[in-house]
Amino acid sequence: IEFQRAARNNMLYIIYDLLSWKDRIYEKCFYGYKHLREMTIPSSIISIDRCSFYECKSLTRISIPTSVEIIGAHAFFGCSLLKQIIIPSSIKSIGKSAFSECHSLTEMIIPPGISTIEESCFQGCKSLSFVSLPSSITKIDHHAFYDCISLKEIIIPLSIISIKQSSFKGCSILSKIFF
């Protein structure tokens, strides 16, 4: 309840204080909050659970500390104004559809340690123009970059073993693939 009131008023200091007593941002914690614009996640957090920021349509900036290891499925799905997100090297897992429909996201640098780009992870990120994948990536799952219509270039490591069906479907201007 406190989270809801603070998010509605975008009182970041209250949210930050409340979260600093937790080790995770629980499933659907900020689900659909239209008024949350920015978030600095406290260093006590190790997991951003499933659907934590699902369709937070006003969210433009989020700061993830190096304590976070997991970004759950659909965590930032539909955060259509989210322009940039720096994923720290501490991240070990990014769930399916974690950043789907983040229309304003322009680039993504995946940190070392991630082995799979999960299903639909960046599907519909219409402004995404550049992606860099680390040498730890071995698999790009179904629809991972589906309908990323601005994707121009991607760096795919030689470690890749599998690129699943329709991973890059709808990426009509993808012209530079570096290995």
PDB file of N, CA, C and O in Angstrom, residues 76-137:
ATOM      1  N   PHE A  76      10.085  -5.349 -17.194  1.00  0.00           N
ATOM      2  CA  PHE A  76       9.913  -3.992 -17.720  1.00  0.00           C
ATOM      3  C   PHE A  76       9.028  -3.971 -18.961  1.00  0.00           C
ATOM      4  O   PHE A  76       9.049  -3.011 -19.722  1.00  0.00           O
ATOM      5  N   PHE A  77       8.239  -4.998 -19.155  1.00  0.00           N
ATOM      6  CA  PHE A  77       7.354  -5.108 -20.319  1.00  0.00           C
ATOM      7  C   PHE A  77       6.480  -3.856 -20.418  1.00  0.00           C
ATOM      8  O   PHE A  77       5.856  -3.441 -19.456  1.00  0.00           O
ATOM      9  N   GLY A  78       6.471  -3.251 -21.611  1.00  0.00           N
ATOM     10  CA  GLY A  78       5.572  -2.136 -21.867  1.00  0.00           C
ATOM     11  C   GLY A  78       5.965  -0.816 -21.240  1.00  0.00           C
ATOM     12  O   GLY A  78       5.158   0.107 -21.210  1.00  0.00           O
ATOM     13  N   CYS A  79       7.191  -0.701 -20.755  1.00  0.00           N
ATOM     14  CA  CYS A  79       7.672   0.592 -20.236  1.00  0.00           C
ATOM     15  C   CYS A  79       8.071   1.423 -21.451  1.00  0.00           C
ATOM     16  O   CYS A  79       9.252   1.573 -21.771  1.00  0.00           O
ATOM     17  N   SER A  80       7.079   1.938 -22.125  1.00  0.00           N
ATOM     18  CA  SER A  80       7.265   2.508 -23.457  1.00  0.00           C
ATOM     19  C   SER A  80       8.091   3.791 -23.501  1.00  0.00           C
ATOM     20  O   SER A  80       8.584   4.163 -24.559  1.00  0.00           O
ATOM     21  N   LEU A  81       8.296   4.472 -22.388  1.00  0.00           N
ATOM     22  CA  LEU A  81       9.114   5.686 -22.377  1.00  0.00           C
ATOM     23  C   LEU A  81      10.533   5.450 -21.848  1.00  0.00           C
ATOM     24  O   LEU A  81      11.331   6.380 -21.807  1.00  0.00           O
ATOM     25  N   LEU A  82      10.831   4.226 -21.457  1.00  0.00           N
ATOM     26  CA  LEU A  82      12.165   3.900 -20.944  1.00  0.00           C
ATOM     27  C   LEU A  82      13.175   4.009 -22.082  1.00  0.00           C
ATOM     28  O   LEU A  82      13.120   3.256 -23.045  1.00  0.00           O
ATOM     29  N   LYS A  83      14.075   4.994 -21.988  1.00  0.00           N
ATOM     30  CA  LYS A  83      15.003   5.291 -23.079  1.00  0.00           C
ATOM     31  C   LYS A  83      16.315   4.531 -22.966  1.00  0.00           C
ATOM     32  O   LYS A  83      16.889   4.121 -23.965  1.00  0.00           O
ATOM     33  N   GLN A  84      16.809   4.416 -21.760  1.00  0.00           N
ATOM     34  CA  GLN A  84      18.112   3.788 -21.569  1.00  0.00           C
ATOM     35  C   GLN A  84      18.096   3.015 -20.264  1.00  0.00           C
ATOM     36  O   GLN A  84      17.523   3.462 -19.276  1.00  0.00           O
ATOM     37  N   ILE A  85      18.749   1.874 -20.296  1.00  0.00           N
ATOM     38  CA  ILE A  85      18.916   1.104 -19.081  1.00  0.00           C
ATOM     39  C   ILE A  85      20.300   0.473 -19.139  1.00  0.00           C
ATOM     40  O   ILE A  85      20.682  -0.103 -20.151  1.00  0.00           O
ATOM     41  N   ILE A  86      21.043   0.666 -18.087  1.00  0.00           N
ATOM     42  CA  ILE A  86      22.375   0.072 -18.012  1.00  0.00           C
ATOM     43  C   ILE A  86      22.247  -1.173 -17.157  1.00  0.00           C
ATOM     44  O   ILE A  86      21.873  -1.100 -15.977  1.00  0.00           O
ATOM     45  N   ILE A  87      22.535  -2.295 -17.776  1.00  0.00           N
ATOM     46  CA  ILE A  87      22.442  -3.565 -17.068  1.00  0.00           C
ATOM     47  C   ILE A  87      23.814  -3.858 -16.469  1.00  0.00           C
ATOM     48  O   ILE A  87      24.789  -4.014 -17.192  1.00  0.00           O
ATOM     49  N   PRO A  88      23.897  -3.921 -15.144  1.00  0.00           N
ATOM     50  CA  PRO A  88      25.200  -4.140 -14.513  1.00  0.00           C
ATOM     51  C   PRO A  88      25.752  -5.541 -14.760  1.00  0.00           C
ATOM     52  O   PRO A  88      25.006  -6.473 -15.054  1.00  0.00           O
ATOM     53  N   SER A  89      27.054  -5.678 -14.630  1.00  0.00           N
ATOM     54  CA  SER A  89      27.724  -6.962 -14.885  1.00  0.00           C
ATOM     55  C   SER A  89      27.356  -8.031 -13.864  1.00  0.00           C
ATOM     56  O   SER A  89      27.652  -9.208 -14.058  1.00  0.00           O
ATOM     57  N   SER A  90      26.681  -7.652 -12.792  1.00  0.00           N
ATOM     58  CA  SER A  90      26.250  -8.616 -11.771  1.00  0.00           C
ATOM     59  C   SER A  90      25.070  -9.467 -12.230  1.00  0.00           C
ATOM     60  O   SER A  90      24.794 -10.522 -11.658  1.00  0.00           O
ATOM     61  N   ILE A  91      24.374  -9.034 -13.271  1.00  0.00           N
ATOM     62  CA  ILE A  91      23.177  -9.741 -13.753  1.00  0.00           C
ATOM     63  C   ILE A  91      23.571 -11.092 -14.330  1.00  0.00           C
ATOM     64  O   ILE A  91      24.424 -11.184 -15.198  1.00  0.00           O
ATOM     65  N   LYS A  92      22.898 -12.141 -13.831  1.00  0.00           N
ATOM     66  CA  LYS A  92      23.158 -13.508 -14.291  1.00  0.00           C
ATOM     67  C   LYS A  92      22.032 -14.044 -15.167  1.00  0.00           C
ATOM     68  O   LYS A  92      22.208 -15.004 -15.898  1.00  0.00           O
ATOM     69  N   SER A  93      20.857 -13.412 -15.062  1.00  0.00           N
ATOM     70  CA  SER A  93      19.695 -13.913 -15.783  1.00  0.00           C
ATOM     71  C   SER A  93      18.739 -12.773 -16.116  1.00  0.00           C
ATOM     72  O   SER A  93      18.446 -11.939 -15.265  1.00  0.00           O
ATOM     73  N   ILE A  94      18.273 -12.770 -17.378  1.00  0.00           N
ATOM     74  CA  ILE A  94      17.243 -11.832 -17.820  1.00  0.00           C
ATOM     75  C   ILE A  94      16.108 -12.692 -18.370  1.00  0.00           C
ATOM     76  O   ILE A  94      16.295 -13.451 -19.311  1.00  0.00           O
ATOM     77  N   GLY A  95      14.932 -12.579 -17.775  1.00  0.00           N
ATOM     78  CA  GLY A  95      13.806 -13.423 -18.134  1.00  0.00           C
ATOM     79  C   GLY A  95      13.162 -13.074 -19.462  1.00  0.00           C
ATOM     80  O   GLY A  95      13.419 -12.025 -20.055  1.00  0.00           O
ATOM     81  N   LYS A  96      12.288 -13.980 -19.916  1.00  0.00           N
ATOM     82  CA  LYS A  96      11.618 -13.775 -21.202  1.00  0.00           C
ATOM     83  C   LYS A  96      10.741 -12.527 -21.152  1.00  0.00           C
ATOM     84  O   LYS A  96      10.190 -12.180 -20.113  1.00  0.00           O
ATOM     85  N   SER A  97      10.698 -11.852 -22.276  1.00  0.00           N
ATOM     86  CA  SER A  97       9.905 -10.629 -22.459  1.00  0.00           C
ATOM     87  C   SER A  97      10.250  -9.529 -21.450  1.00  0.00           C
ATOM     88  O   SER A  97       9.440  -8.623 -21.222  1.00  0.00           O
ATOM     89  N   ALA A  98      11.434  -9.587 -20.863  1.00  0.00           N
ATOM     90  CA  ALA A  98      11.816  -8.617 -19.829  1.00  0.00           C
ATOM     91  C   ALA A  98      11.724  -7.173 -20.297  1.00  0.00           C
ATOM     92  O   ALA A  98      11.337  -6.294 -19.531  1.00  0.00           O
ATOM     93  N   PHE A  99      12.078  -6.928 -21.556  1.00  0.00           N
ATOM     94  CA  PHE A  99      12.062  -5.563 -22.097  1.00  0.00           C
ATOM     95  C   PHE A  99      11.150  -5.434 -23.311  1.00  0.00           C
ATOM     96  O   PHE A  99      11.245  -4.447 -24.045  1.00  0.00           O
ATOM     97  N   SER A 100      10.254  -6.368 -23.513  1.00  0.00           N
ATOM     98  CA  SER A 100       9.320  -6.296 -24.648  1.00  0.00           C
ATOM     99  C   SER A 100       8.524  -5.005 -24.600  1.00  0.00           C
ATOM    100  O   SER A 100       8.122  -4.548 -23.526  1.00  0.00           O
ATOM    101  N   GLU A 101       8.310  -4.440 -25.782  1.00  0.00           N
ATOM    102  CA  GLU A 101       7.482  -3.243 -25.955  1.00  0.00           C
ATOM    103  C   GLU A 101       8.033  -2.014 -25.225  1.00  0.00           C
ATOM    104  O   GLU A 101       7.266  -1.111 -24.888  1.00  0.00           O
ATOM    105  N   CYS A 102       9.337  -1.963 -25.012  1.00  0.00           N
ATOM    106  CA  CYS A 102       9.986  -0.748 -24.504  1.00  0.00           C
ATOM    107  C   CYS A 102      10.331   0.081 -25.732  1.00  0.00           C
ATOM    108  O   CYS A 102      11.461   0.064 -26.224  1.00  0.00           O
ATOM    109  N   HIS A 103       9.359   0.794 -26.264  1.00  0.00           N
ATOM    110  CA  HIS A 103       9.450   1.469 -27.557  1.00  0.00           C
ATOM    111  C   HIS A 103      10.534   2.537 -27.645  1.00  0.00           C
ATOM    112  O   HIS A 103      11.009   2.842 -28.730  1.00  0.00           O
ATOM    113  N   SER A 104      10.938   3.130 -26.539  1.00  0.00           N
ATOM    114  CA  SER A 104      11.918   4.218 -26.565  1.00  0.00           C
ATOM    115  C   SER A 104      13.356   3.763 -26.324  1.00  0.00           C
ATOM    116  O   SER A 104      14.282   4.563 -26.449  1.00  0.00           O
ATOM    117  N   LEU A 105      13.545   2.513 -25.988  1.00  0.00           N
ATOM    118  CA  LEU A 105      14.886   1.973 -25.726  1.00  0.00           C
ATOM    119  C   LEU A 105      15.703   2.012 -27.016  1.00  0.00           C
ATOM    120  O   LEU A 105      15.267   1.496 -28.040  1.00  0.00           O
ATOM    121  N   THR A 106      16.884   2.640 -26.984  1.00  0.00           N
ATOM    122  CA  THR A 106      17.661   2.836 -28.212  1.00  0.00           C
ATOM    123  C   THR A 106      18.856   1.906 -28.361  1.00  0.00           C
ATOM    124  O   THR A 106      19.246   1.592 -29.480  1.00  0.00           O
ATOM    125  N   GLU A 107      19.466   1.498 -27.258  1.00  0.00           N
ATOM    126  CA  GLU A 107      20.592   0.569 -27.364  1.00  0.00           C
ATOM    127  C   GLU A 107      20.635  -0.345 -26.162  1.00  0.00           C
ATOM    128  O   GLU A 107      20.118  -0.018 -25.094  1.00  0.00           O
ATOM    129  N   MET A 108      21.262  -1.497 -26.363  1.00  0.00           N
ATOM    130  CA  MET A 108      21.349  -2.469 -25.283  1.00  0.00           C
ATOM    131  C   MET A 108      22.709  -3.146 -25.330  1.00  0.00           C
ATOM    132  O   MET A 108      23.092  -3.693 -26.362  1.00  0.00           O
ATOM    133  N   ILE A 109      23.407  -3.078 -24.215  1.00  0.00           N
ATOM    134  CA  ILE A 109      24.682  -3.773 -24.071  1.00  0.00           C
ATOM    135  C   ILE A 109      24.472  -4.805 -22.973  1.00  0.00           C
ATOM    136  O   ILE A 109      24.252  -4.467 -21.812  1.00  0.00           O
ATOM    137  N   ILE A 110      24.474  -6.056 -23.384  1.00  0.00           N
ATOM    138  CA  ILE A 110      24.261  -7.156 -22.449  1.00  0.00           C
ATOM    139  C   ILE A 110      25.593  -7.466 -21.765  1.00  0.00           C
ATOM    140  O   ILE A 110      26.611  -7.646 -22.439  1.00  0.00           O
ATOM    141  N   PRO A 111      25.601  -7.553 -20.445  1.00  0.00           N
ATOM    142  CA  PRO A 111      26.857  -7.802 -19.732  1.00  0.00           C
ATOM    143  C   PRO A 111      27.315  -9.263 -19.826  1.00  0.00           C
ATOM    144  O   PRO A 111      26.509 -10.155 -20.101  1.00  0.00           O
ATOM    145  N   PRO A 112      28.606  -9.511 -19.580  1.00  0.00           N
ATOM    146  CA  PRO A 112      29.129 -10.887 -19.542  1.00  0.00           C
ATOM    147  C   PRO A 112      28.403 -11.683 -18.455  1.00  0.00           C
ATOM    148  O   PRO A 112      27.961 -11.116 -17.462  1.00  0.00           O
ATOM    149  N   GLY A 113      28.287 -12.956 -18.662  1.00  0.00           N
ATOM    150  CA  GLY A 113      27.624 -13.817 -17.688  1.00  0.00           C
ATOM    151  C   GLY A 113      26.255 -14.286 -18.144  1.00  0.00           C
ATOM    152  O   GLY A 113      25.766 -15.313 -17.701  1.00  0.00           O
ATOM    153  N   ILE A 114      25.622 -13.543 -19.008  1.00  0.00           N
ATOM    154  CA  ILE A 114      24.323 -13.942 -19.565  1.00  0.00           C
ATOM    155  C   ILE A 114      24.600 -14.951 -20.673  1.00  0.00           C
ATOM    156  O   ILE A 114      25.421 -14.701 -21.549  1.00  0.00           O
ATOM    157  N   SER A 115      23.912 -16.086 -20.641  1.00  0.00           N
ATOM    158  CA  SER A 115      24.152 -17.116 -21.658  1.00  0.00           C
ATOM    159  C   SER A 115      23.050 -17.194 -22.712  1.00  0.00           C
ATOM    160  O   SER A 115      23.279 -17.680 -23.813  1.00  0.00           O
ATOM    161  N   THR A 116      21.860 -16.707 -22.376  1.00  0.00           N
ATOM    162  CA  THR A 116      20.727 -16.802 -23.303  1.00  0.00           C
ATOM    163  C   THR A 116      19.979 -15.480 -23.371  1.00  0.00           C
ATOM    164  O   THR A 116      19.706 -14.862 -22.346  1.00  0.00           O
ATOM    165  N   ILE A 117      19.644 -15.078 -24.589  1.00  0.00           N
ATOM    166  CA  ILE A 117      18.675 -13.990 -24.772  1.00  0.00           C
ATOM    167  C   ILE A 117      17.337 -14.709 -24.868  1.00  0.00           C
ATOM    168  O   ILE A 117      17.058 -15.409 -25.839  1.00  0.00           O
ATOM    169  N   GLU A 118      16.551 -14.583 -23.827  1.00  0.00           N
ATOM    170  CA  GLU A 118      15.316 -15.351 -23.696  1.00  0.00           C
ATOM    171  C   GLU A 118      14.254 -14.935 -24.716  1.00  0.00           C
ATOM    172  O   GLU A 118      14.326 -13.870 -25.319  1.00  0.00           O
ATOM    173  N   GLU A 119      13.264 -15.786 -24.837  1.00  0.00           N
ATOM    174  CA  GLU A 119      12.156 -15.592 -25.764  1.00  0.00           C
ATOM    175  C   GLU A 119      11.533 -14.203 -25.614  1.00  0.00           C
ATOM    176  O   GLU A 119      11.226 -13.765 -24.501  1.00  0.00           O
ATOM    177  N   SER A 120      11.399 -13.520 -26.730  1.00  0.00           N
ATOM    178  CA  SER A 120      10.740 -12.210 -26.816  1.00  0.00           C
ATOM    179  C   SER A 120      11.349 -11.140 -25.902  1.00  0.00           C
ATOM    180  O   SER A 120      10.695 -10.150 -25.591  1.00  0.00           O
ATOM    181  N   CYS A 121      12.576 -11.311 -25.494  1.00  0.00           N
ATOM    182  CA  CYS A 121      13.215 -10.419 -24.527  1.00  0.00           C
ATOM    183  C   CYS A 121      13.145  -8.942 -24.938  1.00  0.00           C
ATOM    184  O   CYS A 121      12.871  -8.078 -24.118  1.00  0.00           O
ATOM    185  N   PHE A 122      13.368  -8.658 -26.215  1.00  0.00           N
ATOM    186  CA  PHE A 122      13.348  -7.280 -26.708  1.00  0.00           C
ATOM    187  C   PHE A 122      12.308  -7.085 -27.807  1.00  0.00           C
ATOM    188  O   PHE A 122      12.372  -6.121 -28.569  1.00  0.00           O
ATOM    189  N   GLN A 123      11.350  -7.968 -27.886  1.00  0.00           N
ATOM    190  CA  GLN A 123      10.323  -7.897 -28.930  1.00  0.00           C
ATOM    191  C   GLN A 123       9.603  -6.561 -28.896  1.00  0.00           C
ATOM    192  O   GLN A 123       9.211  -6.077 -27.836  1.00  0.00           O
ATOM    193  N   GLY A 124       9.481  -5.941 -30.061  1.00  0.00           N
ATOM    194  CA  GLY A 124       8.725  -4.704 -30.172  1.00  0.00           C
ATOM    195  C   GLY A 124       9.429  -3.462 -29.646  1.00  0.00           C
ATOM    196  O   GLY A 124       8.792  -2.430 -29.466  1.00  0.00           O
ATOM    197  N   CYS A 125      10.731  -3.550 -29.418  1.00  0.00           N
ATOM    198  CA  CYS A 125      11.505  -2.365 -29.009  1.00  0.00           C
ATOM    199  C   CYS A 125      11.787  -1.564 -30.273  1.00  0.00           C
ATOM    200  O   CYS A 125      12.846  -1.704 -30.895  1.00  0.00           O
ATOM    201  N   LYS A 126      10.845  -0.765 -30.669  1.00  0.00           N
ATOM    202  CA  LYS A 126      10.836  -0.125 -31.978  1.00  0.00           C
ATOM    203  C   LYS A 126      11.946   0.892 -32.213  1.00  0.00           C
ATOM    204  O   LYS A 126      12.281   1.188 -33.341  1.00  0.00           O
ATOM    205  N   SER A 127      12.561   1.426 -31.170  1.00  0.00           N
ATOM    206  CA  SER A 127      13.651   2.397 -31.319  1.00  0.00           C
ATOM    207  C   SER A 127      15.034   1.766 -31.131  1.00  0.00           C
ATOM    208  O   SER A 127      16.044   2.447 -31.305  1.00  0.00           O
ATOM    209  N   LEU A 128      15.075   0.494 -30.782  1.00  0.00           N
ATOM    210  CA  LEU A 128      16.348  -0.186 -30.532  1.00  0.00           C
ATOM    211  C   LEU A 128      17.144  -0.270 -31.830  1.00  0.00           C
ATOM    212  O   LEU A 128      16.722  -0.896 -32.793  1.00  0.00           O
ATOM    213  N   SER A 129      18.308   0.394 -31.861  1.00  0.00           N
ATOM    214  CA  SER A 129      19.094   0.427 -33.099  1.00  0.00           C
ATOM    215  C   SER A 129      20.428  -0.308 -32.984  1.00  0.00           C
ATOM    216  O   SER A 129      21.023  -0.657 -33.994  1.00  0.00           O
ATOM    217  N   PHE A 130      20.902  -0.553 -31.762  1.00  0.00           N
ATOM    218  CA  PHE A 130      22.196  -1.209 -31.579  1.00  0.00           C
ATOM    219  C   PHE A 130      22.134  -2.168 -30.403  1.00  0.00           C
ATOM    220  O   PHE A 130      21.601  -1.841 -29.352  1.00  0.00           O
ATOM    221  N   VAL A 131      22.711  -3.379 -30.601  1.00  0.00           N
ATOM    222  CA  VAL A 131      22.785  -4.382 -29.542  1.00  0.00           C
ATOM    223  C   VAL A 131      24.170  -4.992 -29.552  1.00  0.00           C
ATOM    224  O   VAL A 131      24.701  -5.339 -30.611  1.00  0.00           O
ATOM    225  N   SER A 132      24.744  -5.127 -28.363  1.00  0.00           N
ATOM    226  CA  SER A 132      26.031  -5.805 -28.217  1.00  0.00           C
ATOM    227  C   SER A 132      25.849  -6.977 -27.255  1.00  0.00           C
ATOM    228  O   SER A 132      25.377  -6.789 -26.128  1.00  0.00           O
ATOM    229  N   LEU A 133      26.200  -8.166 -27.727  1.00  0.00           N
ATOM    230  CA  LEU A 133      26.078  -9.377 -26.915  1.00  0.00           C
ATOM    231  C   LEU A 133      27.470  -9.843 -26.477  1.00  0.00           C
ATOM    232  O   LEU A 133      28.398  -9.820 -27.277  1.00  0.00           O
ATOM    233  N   PRO A 134      27.606 -10.300 -25.243  1.00  0.00           N
ATOM    234  CA  PRO A 134      28.911 -10.742 -24.745  1.00  0.00           C
ATOM    235  C   PRO A 134      29.279 -12.135 -25.254  1.00  0.00           C
ATOM    236  O   PRO A 134      28.424 -12.869 -25.771  1.00  0.00           O
ATOM    237  N   SER A 135      30.515 -12.513 -25.066  1.00  0.00           N
ATOM    238  CA  SER A 135      30.992 -13.829 -25.517  1.00  0.00           C
ATOM    239  C   SER A 135      30.383 -14.978 -24.720  1.00  0.00           C
ATOM    240  O   SER A 135      30.516 -16.139 -25.108  1.00  0.00           O
ATOM    241  N   SER A 136      29.688 -14.685 -23.645  1.00  0.00           N
ATOM    242  CA  SER A 136      29.030 -15.734 -22.863  1.00  0.00           C
ATOM    243  C   SER A 136      27.717 -16.201 -23.491  1.00  0.00           C
ATOM    244  O   SER A 136      27.184 -17.252 -23.120  1.00  0.00           O
ATOM    245  N   ILE A 137      27.190 -15.459 -24.452  1.00  0.00           N
ATOM    246  CA  ILE A 137      25.912 -15.812 -25.096  1.00  0.00           C
ATOM    247  C   ILE A 137      26.097 -17.032 -25.996  1.00  0.00           C
ATOM    248  O   ILE A 137      26.969 -17.051 -26.853  1.00  0.00           O
TER     249      ILE A 137
END
